[in-house]
Amino acid sequence: MEPVNDRMCIVTRERGQPDGLIRFVAGPDGAVVPDLRLALPGRGCWVTAERTCVDLAVKRKLFGRALKCEVNTDPELGAVVDRLLCDSLFGMMNLARKSGQFITGSGKVDDAIRSGAALALMHATDAADDGVRKLRQANTARAMGVKEAEIPVFRLFSADELALVLGDSAFIHAAALAGQAGEGVVKRAKMLARYRNGPDAGPG
């Protein structure tokens, strides 16, 4: 694997930390493969963790040059990365739920926000405005009470998407709680939000 300090985006030419970049390698068949876990062997290259940057790397045929070999780049690589980020987030949600660090239901979520136990709030993209408004009020009240910033809010999936993947564990409103798994949910949600929306669009 390349030296850990060699993390320059092949699109923007800017250097950054691994949590703001995605590593890619060439597989045995020459296919460009995202290495989200930073575990695959061989020469790698880095792209800023934003869909627009991945799409530009594909369009400009930058992977072959960066990896110094003949590669086959899926024209839908940007969508592939999105699915992998979603799968990683869903997996961590399930792990956090089993650990008691991911709760669902507006009543439980409201309590977790007001008590300070919640690290982040999640809504389905098609959640009713009234439910979203009530939890926003809880978030604002908690922040004012402790004079801290409001916890981040994410709206990444529709109710149907959540039901399709999570089944009985699907939710309209949810909260990630303190703990390693809960923090893992927040980290992955932030990365997916940035990938889809860019660094300045905010989490939700």
XYZ file of N, CA and C in Angstrom:
612
model
N 0.850 -1.184 0.000
C 0.000 0.000 0.000
C 0.888 1.238 0.000
N 0.391 2.340 -0.597
C 1.199 3.537 -0.709
C 1.428 4.174 0.657
N 2.444 5.021 0.783
C 2.701 5.682 2.057
C 1.467 6.437 2.548
N 1.275 6.438 3.867
C 0.054 7.016 4.426
C -0.020 8.523 4.212
N 1.118 9.184 3.947
C 1.063 10.629 3.763
C 0.805 11.025 2.316
N 0.644 10.042 1.433
C 0.419 10.318 0.015
C -1.078 10.275 -0.277
N -1.802 11.278 0.239
C -3.251 11.298 0.091
C -3.666 12.568 -0.635
N -3.432 12.600 -1.916
C -3.797 13.756 -2.721
C -4.896 13.356 -3.691
N -5.969 14.113 -3.714
C -7.075 13.829 -4.630
C -6.593 13.966 -6.071
N -6.862 12.975 -6.882
C -6.413 12.999 -8.273
C -7.228 13.967 -9.115
N -8.333 14.485 -8.564
C -9.166 15.448 -9.291
C -8.813 16.875 -8.895
N -8.859 17.165 -7.594
C -8.628 18.534 -7.122
C -7.156 18.825 -6.894
N -6.322 17.787 -6.761
C -4.891 17.887 -6.440
C -4.658 18.443 -5.036
N -5.675 18.382 -4.191
C -5.543 18.830 -2.807
C -5.315 17.624 -1.900
N -4.503 17.822 -0.862
C -4.237 16.762 0.096
C -5.248 16.834 1.234
N -5.524 15.668 1.823
C -6.494 15.639 2.914
C -6.344 14.394 3.753
N -7.169 14.312 4.785
C -7.184 13.164 5.677
C -8.049 12.051 5.077
N -7.803 10.801 5.490
C -8.548 9.680 4.896
C -10.060 9.777 5.043
N -10.555 10.405 6.133
C -12.000 10.460 6.314
C -12.668 11.441 5.352
N -11.876 12.217 4.599
C -12.446 13.099 3.596
C -12.141 12.675 2.180
N -11.561 11.470 2.036
C -11.163 10.950 0.730
C -11.618 9.503 0.585
N -11.705 9.039 -0.641
C -12.005 7.636 -0.923
C -10.827 7.049 -1.692
N -10.358 5.894 -1.243
C -9.241 5.221 -1.900
C -9.773 4.260 -2.964
N -9.081 4.200 -4.084
C -9.420 3.281 -5.165
C -8.181 2.476 -5.537
N -8.391 1.215 -5.896
C -7.309 0.365 -6.376
C -7.766 -0.319 -7.652
N -6.811 -0.917 -8.366
C -7.137 -1.741 -9.527
C -7.230 -3.189 -9.085
N -8.357 -3.831 -9.356
C -8.518 -5.229 -9.004
C -7.717 -6.132 -9.930
N -7.707 -7.433 -9.645
C -6.952 -8.383 -10.467
C -7.351 -8.361 -11.945
N -8.610 -8.010 -12.211
C -9.084 -7.943 -13.597
C -8.935 -6.557 -14.214
N -8.303 -5.632 -13.474
C -8.107 -4.279 -13.975
C -9.250 -3.333 -13.675
N -10.302 -3.831 -13.019
C -11.434 -2.975 -12.684
C -11.065 -2.029 -11.541
N -11.501 -0.791 -11.629
C -11.286 0.170 -10.550
C -12.252 -0.149 -9.417
N -11.691 -0.345 -8.208
C -12.477 -0.807 -7.060
C -12.371 0.211 -5.922
N -13.502 0.665 -5.374
C -13.439 1.529 -4.185
C -12.971 0.722 -2.976
N -12.092 1.300 -2.186
C -11.545 0.640 -0.994
C -11.947 1.452 0.230
N -13.225 1.364 0.605
C -13.730 2.184 1.707
C -13.080 1.828 3.037
N -12.674 0.590 3.201
C -12.082 0.161 4.473
C -10.570 0.329 4.513
N -10.009 0.826 3.435
C -8.551 1.050 3.351
C -7.788 -0.235 3.649
N -8.257 -1.332 3.086
C -7.675 -2.637 3.400
C -7.136 -3.373 2.186
N -7.464 -2.932 0.976
C -7.065 -3.675 -0.217
C -5.593 -3.417 -0.535
N -4.891 -4.451 -0.979
C -3.460 -4.302 -1.262
C -3.204 -3.599 -2.583
N -1.957 -3.218 -2.779
C -1.541 -2.653 -4.050
C -1.556 -1.139 -4.074
N -1.106 -0.587 -5.196
C -1.096 0.864 -5.390
C -2.526 1.383 -5.349
N -2.703 2.484 -4.679
C -4.022 3.091 -4.623
C -3.966 4.548 -5.038
N -5.116 5.128 -5.289
C -5.220 6.564 -5.528
C -6.414 7.082 -4.750
N -6.456 8.388 -4.556
C -7.452 8.987 -3.671
C -8.289 10.005 -4.423
N -9.581 10.035 -4.082
C -10.499 11.011 -4.660
C -11.291 11.638 -3.517
N -11.456 12.947 -3.547
C -12.280 13.627 -2.558
C -13.633 12.940 -2.457
N -14.115 12.744 -1.235
C -15.316 11.946 -0.995
C -16.592 12.704 -1.352
N -16.699 13.067 -2.621
C -17.875 13.746 -3.151
C -18.224 13.123 -4.497
N -19.496 12.927 -4.740
C -19.941 12.289 -5.982
C -19.436 13.039 -7.214
N -19.444 14.365 -7.152
C -18.999 15.137 -8.314
C -17.536 14.853 -8.650
N -16.712 14.646 -7.624
C -15.296 14.377 -7.868
C -15.090 12.983 -8.462
N -15.828 11.998 -7.949
C -15.715 10.649 -8.505
C -16.169 10.647 -9.961
N -17.269 11.333 -10.245
C -17.765 11.398 -11.622
C -16.744 12.081 -12.546
N -16.088 13.112 -12.049
C -15.069 13.797 -12.851
C -13.856 12.901 -13.103
N -13.472 12.127 -12.076
C -12.340 11.206 -12.255
C -12.646 10.184 -13.342
N -13.892 9.724 -13.384
C -14.302 8.780 -14.427
C -14.310 9.472 -15.792
N -14.929 10.635 -15.858
C -15.060 11.368 -17.124
C -13.708 11.723 -17.725
N -12.768 12.124 -16.870
C -11.449 12.543 -17.344
C -10.457 11.389 -17.460
N -10.908 10.187 -17.141
C -10.080 8.977 -17.240
C -8.785 9.116 -16.429
N -8.950 9.543 -15.179
C -7.798 9.815 -14.319
C -7.287 8.587 -13.579
N -8.096 7.532 -13.474
C -7.698 6.388 -12.648
C -6.508 5.642 -13.234
N -6.502 5.420 -14.545
C -5.395 4.705 -15.162
C -4.079 5.429 -14.969
N -4.113 6.735 -15.135
C -2.907 7.539 -14.966
C -2.411 7.475 -13.520
N -3.350 7.581 -12.563
C -2.962 7.597 -11.151
C -2.487 6.223 -10.679
N -3.117 5.173 -11.177
C -2.762 3.818 -10.747
C -1.631 3.225 -11.587
N -1.252 3.923 -12.648
C -0.129 3.532 -13.501
C -0.310 2.130 -14.096
N -1.529 1.879 -14.581
C -1.804 0.599 -15.243
C -3.064 0.746 -16.081
N -3.282 -0.242 -16.959
C -4.507 -0.267 -17.734
C -5.661 -0.651 -16.819
N -6.722 0.155 -16.811
C -7.844 -0.126 -15.921
C -9.150 -0.106 -16.704
N -10.133 -0.782 -16.134
C -11.499 -0.738 -16.637
C -12.335 0.018 -15.608
N -12.850 1.166 -16.011
C -13.593 2.007 -15.080
C -15.079 1.943 -15.398
N -15.871 1.497 -14.441
C -17.322 1.458 -14.594
C -17.826 2.887 -14.777
N -18.548 3.171 -15.864
C -19.068 4.528 -16.045
C -20.013 4.950 -14.928
N -20.562 3.971 -14.201
C -21.458 4.257 -13.082
C -20.740 4.127 -11.741
N -19.414 4.357 -11.734
C -18.644 4.193 -10.507
C -19.162 5.103 -9.387
N -19.591 6.296 -9.742
C -20.130 7.205 -8.730
C -21.327 6.612 -8.011
N -22.210 5.942 -8.762
C -23.373 5.302 -8.160
C -22.964 4.079 -7.343
N -21.932 3.358 -7.800
C -21.425 2.202 -7.058
C -20.933 2.629 -5.680
N -20.176 3.716 -5.631
C -19.670 4.222 -4.357
C -20.833 4.624 -3.453
N -21.847 5.259 -4.019
C -23.020 5.644 -3.229
C -23.650 4.417 -2.575
N -23.815 3.348 -3.345
C -24.422 2.124 -2.795
C -23.552 1.529 -1.691
N -22.245 1.552 -1.885
C -21.353 1.009 -0.864
C -21.416 1.831 0.415
N -21.488 3.146 0.282
C -21.617 4.001 1.460
C -22.941 3.753 2.174
N -24.006 3.555 1.394
C -25.306 3.229 1.988
C -25.245 1.898 2.736
N -24.655 0.888 2.110
C -24.551 -0.426 2.745
C -23.761 -0.345 4.046
N -22.682 0.442 4.034
C -21.869 0.603 5.238
C -22.685 1.261 6.349
N -23.471 2.274 6.003
C -24.304 2.962 6.997
C -25.393 2.043 7.525
N -26.055 1.309 6.637
C -27.114 0.401 7.087
C -26.552 -0.682 8.016
N -25.387 -1.207 7.667
C -24.767 -2.217 8.514
C -24.462 -1.683 9.900
N -23.960 -0.445 9.961
C -23.653 0.139 11.255
C -24.921 0.469 12.034
N -25.988 0.860 11.339
C -27.266 1.083 12.011
C -27.737 -0.187 12.716
N -27.652 -1.310 12.012
C -28.077 -2.578 12.608
C -27.213 -2.937 13.810
N -25.913 -2.730 13.688
C -25.015 -3.020 14.807
C -25.318 -2.115 15.994
N -25.540 -0.841 15.722
C -25.840 0.105 16.795
C -27.179 -0.217 17.451
N -28.151 -0.620 16.654
C -29.458 -0.973 17.219
C -29.331 -2.148 18.182
N -28.556 -3.167 17.785
C -28.359 -4.328 18.650
C -27.598 -3.957 19.922
N -26.793 -2.893 19.836
C -26.020 -2.436 20.994
C -26.778 -1.412 21.835
N -28.018 -1.128 21.448
C -28.795 -0.143 22.168
C -28.366 1.285 21.913
N -27.672 1.516 20.793
C -27.149 2.852 20.493
C -27.815 3.477 19.268
N -28.930 2.881 18.831
C -29.702 3.441 17.722
C -31.157 3.157 18.005
N -31.936 4.196 18.270
C -33.326 4.033 18.671
C -34.251 4.667 17.644
N -35.471 4.174 17.574
C -36.447 4.676 16.622
C -37.752 4.996 17.347
N -38.583 5.767 16.662
C -39.856 6.175 17.255
C -39.758 7.592 17.789
N -40.722 8.440 17.442
C -40.610 9.864 17.772
C -40.536 10.117 19.271
N -41.281 9.350 20.078
C -41.275 9.556 21.520
C -39.919 9.270 22.138
N -39.337 8.122 21.800
C -38.017 7.762 22.331
C -36.938 8.713 21.831
N -37.060 9.105 20.563
C -36.072 10.020 19.988
C -36.151 11.377 20.674
N -37.368 11.863 20.911
C -37.551 13.143 21.604
C -36.890 13.110 22.979
N -37.120 12.030 23.719
C -36.532 11.891 25.052
C -35.003 11.877 24.981
N -34.469 11.158 23.995
C -33.017 11.057 23.859
C -32.393 12.404 23.528
N -33.078 13.190 22.699
C -32.568 14.520 22.352
C -32.561 15.417 23.582
N -33.687 15.459 24.282
C -33.816 16.377 25.420
C -32.895 15.985 26.577
N -32.602 14.694 26.718
C -31.728 14.240 27.800
C -30.250 14.422 27.477
N -29.947 14.711 26.209
C -28.562 14.858 25.794
C -27.909 13.557 25.380
N -28.678 12.476 25.323
C -28.112 11.171 24.963
C -27.897 11.018 23.465
N -28.626 11.778 22.668
C -28.574 11.615 21.213
C -27.370 12.339 20.622
N -26.668 11.653 19.721
C -25.547 12.259 18.987
C -25.999 12.863 17.669
N -27.040 12.294 17.084
C -27.538 12.762 15.790
C -28.978 12.307 15.630
N -29.695 13.022 14.797
C -31.102 12.753 14.535
C -31.258 12.391 13.067
N -32.125 11.421 12.788
C -32.380 11.022 11.406
C -33.877 10.998 11.136
N -34.246 11.482 9.956
C -35.623 11.415 9.484
C -35.644 10.740 8.124
N -36.727 10.041 7.831
C -36.973 9.643 6.452
C -37.202 10.914 5.632
N -36.816 10.894 4.362
C -36.957 12.098 3.547
C -38.415 12.509 3.377
N -39.329 11.539 3.498
C -40.747 11.839 3.352
C -41.475 11.837 4.694
N -40.750 12.046 5.789
C -41.383 12.140 7.108
C -42.330 13.329 7.142
N -43.408 13.199 7.893
C -44.398 14.276 7.993
C -43.776 15.520 8.616
N -44.173 16.669 8.105
C -43.615 17.929 8.587
C -43.834 18.125 10.085
N -44.980 17.692 10.583
C -45.292 17.903 11.997
C -44.316 17.147 12.895
N -44.025 15.898 12.544
C -43.080 15.116 13.341
C -41.682 15.692 13.291
N -41.271 16.147 12.118
C -39.948 16.763 11.973
C -39.876 18.040 12.800
N -40.939 18.830 12.756
C -40.962 20.100 13.486
C -40.848 19.878 14.988
N -41.559 18.908 15.530
C -41.519 18.650 16.965
C -40.118 18.239 17.420
N -39.451 17.413 16.634
C -38.100 16.990 17.008
C -37.087 18.111 16.800
N -37.348 18.970 15.836
C -36.480 20.140 15.666
C -36.592 21.043 16.893
N -37.801 21.192 17.411
C -37.998 22.006 18.604
C -37.242 21.403 19.796
N -37.278 20.076 19.926
C -36.545 19.409 21.010
C -35.044 19.638 20.852
N -34.569 19.564 19.635
C -33.145 19.768 19.352
C -32.729 21.197 19.712
N -33.554 22.165 19.326
C -33.251 23.563 19.621
C -33.297 23.828 21.120
N -34.309 23.264 21.808
C -34.437 23.468 23.258
C -33.240 22.888 23.998
N -32.777 21.706 23.591
C -31.610 21.108 24.244
C -30.381 21.982 24.045
N -30.180 22.444 22.813
C -29.010 23.262 22.512
C -29.010 24.551 23.321
N -30.177 25.182 23.467
C -30.266 26.417 24.234
C -30.019 26.161 25.718
N -30.480 25.004 26.197
C -30.325 24.685 27.610
C -28.891 24.462 28.024
N -28.111 23.879 27.133
C -26.707 23.580 27.469
C -25.748 24.518 26.744
N -26.293 25.464 25.982
C -25.508 26.441 25.241
C -24.480 25.762 24.335
N -24.969 24.781 23.573
C -24.144 24.074 22.610
C -24.849 24.062 21.262
N -24.125 23.658 20.235
C -24.723 23.558 18.906
C -25.754 22.428 18.881
N -26.740 22.560 18.018
C -27.712 21.488 17.836
C -27.014 20.262 17.257
N -27.526 19.084 17.598
C -26.953 17.862 17.036
C -27.291 17.793 15.551
N -26.450 17.133 14.744
C -26.709 17.073 13.301
C -27.968 16.284 12.970
N -28.589 16.668 11.883
C -29.820 16.034 11.418
C -29.584 15.529 9.991
N -29.976 14.279 9.740
C -29.763 13.672 8.421
C -31.093 13.228 7.832
N -31.272 13.490 6.542
C -32.423 12.992 5.779
C -31.859 12.397 4.500
N -31.584 11.099 4.531
C -30.838 10.437 3.467
C -31.652 9.419 2.675
N -32.709 8.870 3.293
C -33.462 7.781 2.657
C -34.957 7.999 2.848
N -35.733 7.545 1.877
C -37.185 7.580 2.019
C -37.648 6.427 2.902
N -38.875 6.494 3.353
C -39.431 5.416 4.174
C -39.427 4.097 3.411
N -39.737 4.135 2.117
C -39.741 2.910 1.309
C -38.340 2.321 1.188
N -37.341 3.177 0.993
C -35.961 2.691 0.908
C -35.546 2.035 2.213
N -35.895 2.658 3.320
C -35.548 2.112 4.627
C -36.254 0.781 4.870
N -37.531 0.683 4.485
C -38.282 -0.554 4.675
C -37.705 -1.677 3.828
N -37.274 -1.345 2.615
C -36.729 -2.351 1.717
C -35.449 -2.955 2.281
N -34.621 -2.130 2.899
C -33.324 -2.596 3.401
C -33.397 -3.093 4.829
N -34.116 -2.359 5.691
C -34.107 -2.663 7.123
C -35.282 -3.500 7.589
N -36.303 -3.638 6.747
C -37.448 -4.451 7.134
C -38.128 -3.917 8.382
N -38.285 -4.792 9.385
C -38.968 -4.401 10.625
C -38.201 -3.340 11.408
N -36.942 -3.130 11.072
C -36.132 -2.128 11.774
C -36.190 -0.755 11.099
N -37.011 -0.632 10.052
C -37.128 0.644 9.353
C -37.704 1.708 10.290
N -37.499 2.969 9.941
C -37.929 4.043 10.828
C -38.357 5.260 10.023
N -39.110 6.117 10.688
C -39.404 7.447 10.173
C -38.510 8.468 10.875
N -38.354 8.275 12.204
C -37.470 9.114 13.001
C -36.562 8.202 13.819
N -35.296 8.568 13.934
C -34.349 7.755 14.696
C -33.269 8.657 15.282
N -32.558 8.104 16.267
C -31.439 8.837 16.859
C -30.293 7.875 17.118
N -29.075 8.336 16.831
C -27.868 7.600 17.195
C -27.434 8.075 18.575
N -27.101 7.115 19.457
C -26.738 7.436 20.835
C -25.246 7.249 21.049
N -24.762 7.781 22.158
C -23.344 7.712 22.479
C -22.866 6.273 22.558
N -21.664 6.035 22.103
C -21.077 4.701 22.073
C -20.373 4.481 20.757
N -19.550 3.470 20.692
C -18.744 3.251 19.489
C -19.604 3.020 18.255
N -20.650 2.201 18.380
C -21.508 1.923 17.228
C -22.323 3.152 16.839
N -22.841 3.879 17.831
C -23.587 5.100 17.540
C -22.722 6.132 16.856
N -21.478 6.262 17.319
C -20.546 7.183 16.675
C -20.233 6.723 15.252
N -20.191 5.399 15.053
C -19.969 4.867 13.708
C -21.101 5.232 12.761
N -22.329 5.227 13.278
C -23.479 5.636 12.462
C -23.323 7.097 12.033
N -22.983 7.956 12.979
C -22.850 9.386 12.672
C -21.734 9.615 11.658
N -20.615 8.952 11.843
C -19.488 9.110 10.924
C -19.885 8.718 9.506
N -20.569 7.601 9.362
C -20.959 7.130 8.033
C -22.061 7.988 7.423
N -22.973 8.475 8.265
C -24.029 9.356 7.759
C -23.432 10.665 7.253
N -22.461 11.202 7.976
C -21.803 12.431 7.531
C -21.092 12.217 6.196
N -20.434 11.069 6.056
C -19.705 10.808 4.821
C -20.671 10.675 3.638
N -21.797 9.977 3.847
C -22.768 9.828 2.770
C -23.394 11.177 2.424
N -23.714 11.976 3.440
C -24.301 13.297 3.184
C -23.329 14.169 2.396
N -22.045 14.130 2.779
C -21.059 14.920 2.048
C -20.910 14.389 0.622
N -20.896 13.073 0.479
C -20.729 12.491 -0.852
C -21.843 12.954 -1.786
N -23.055 13.007 -1.251
C -24.196 13.380 -2.098
C -24.359 14.888 -2.272
N -24.084 15.632 -1.207
C -24.439 17.042 -1.185
C -23.259 18.014 -1.272
N -22.033 17.523 -1.092
C -20.877 18.401 -1.049
C -20.616 18.878 0.369
N -19.466 19.470 0.617
C -19.044 19.809 1.982
C -19.819 20.962 2.602
N -20.459 21.785 1.799
C -21.118 22.983 2.335
C -22.639 22.868 2.401
N -23.170 21.693 2.048
C -24.628 21.565 1.993
C -25.230 21.231 3.345
N -24.413 20.831 4.335
C -24.951 20.456 5.643
C -25.358 18.996 5.646
N -25.542 18.398 6.833
C -25.828 16.987 6.923
C -27.163 16.577 6.349
N -28.218 17.417 6.600
C -29.556 16.967 6.299
C -29.896 16.968 4.838
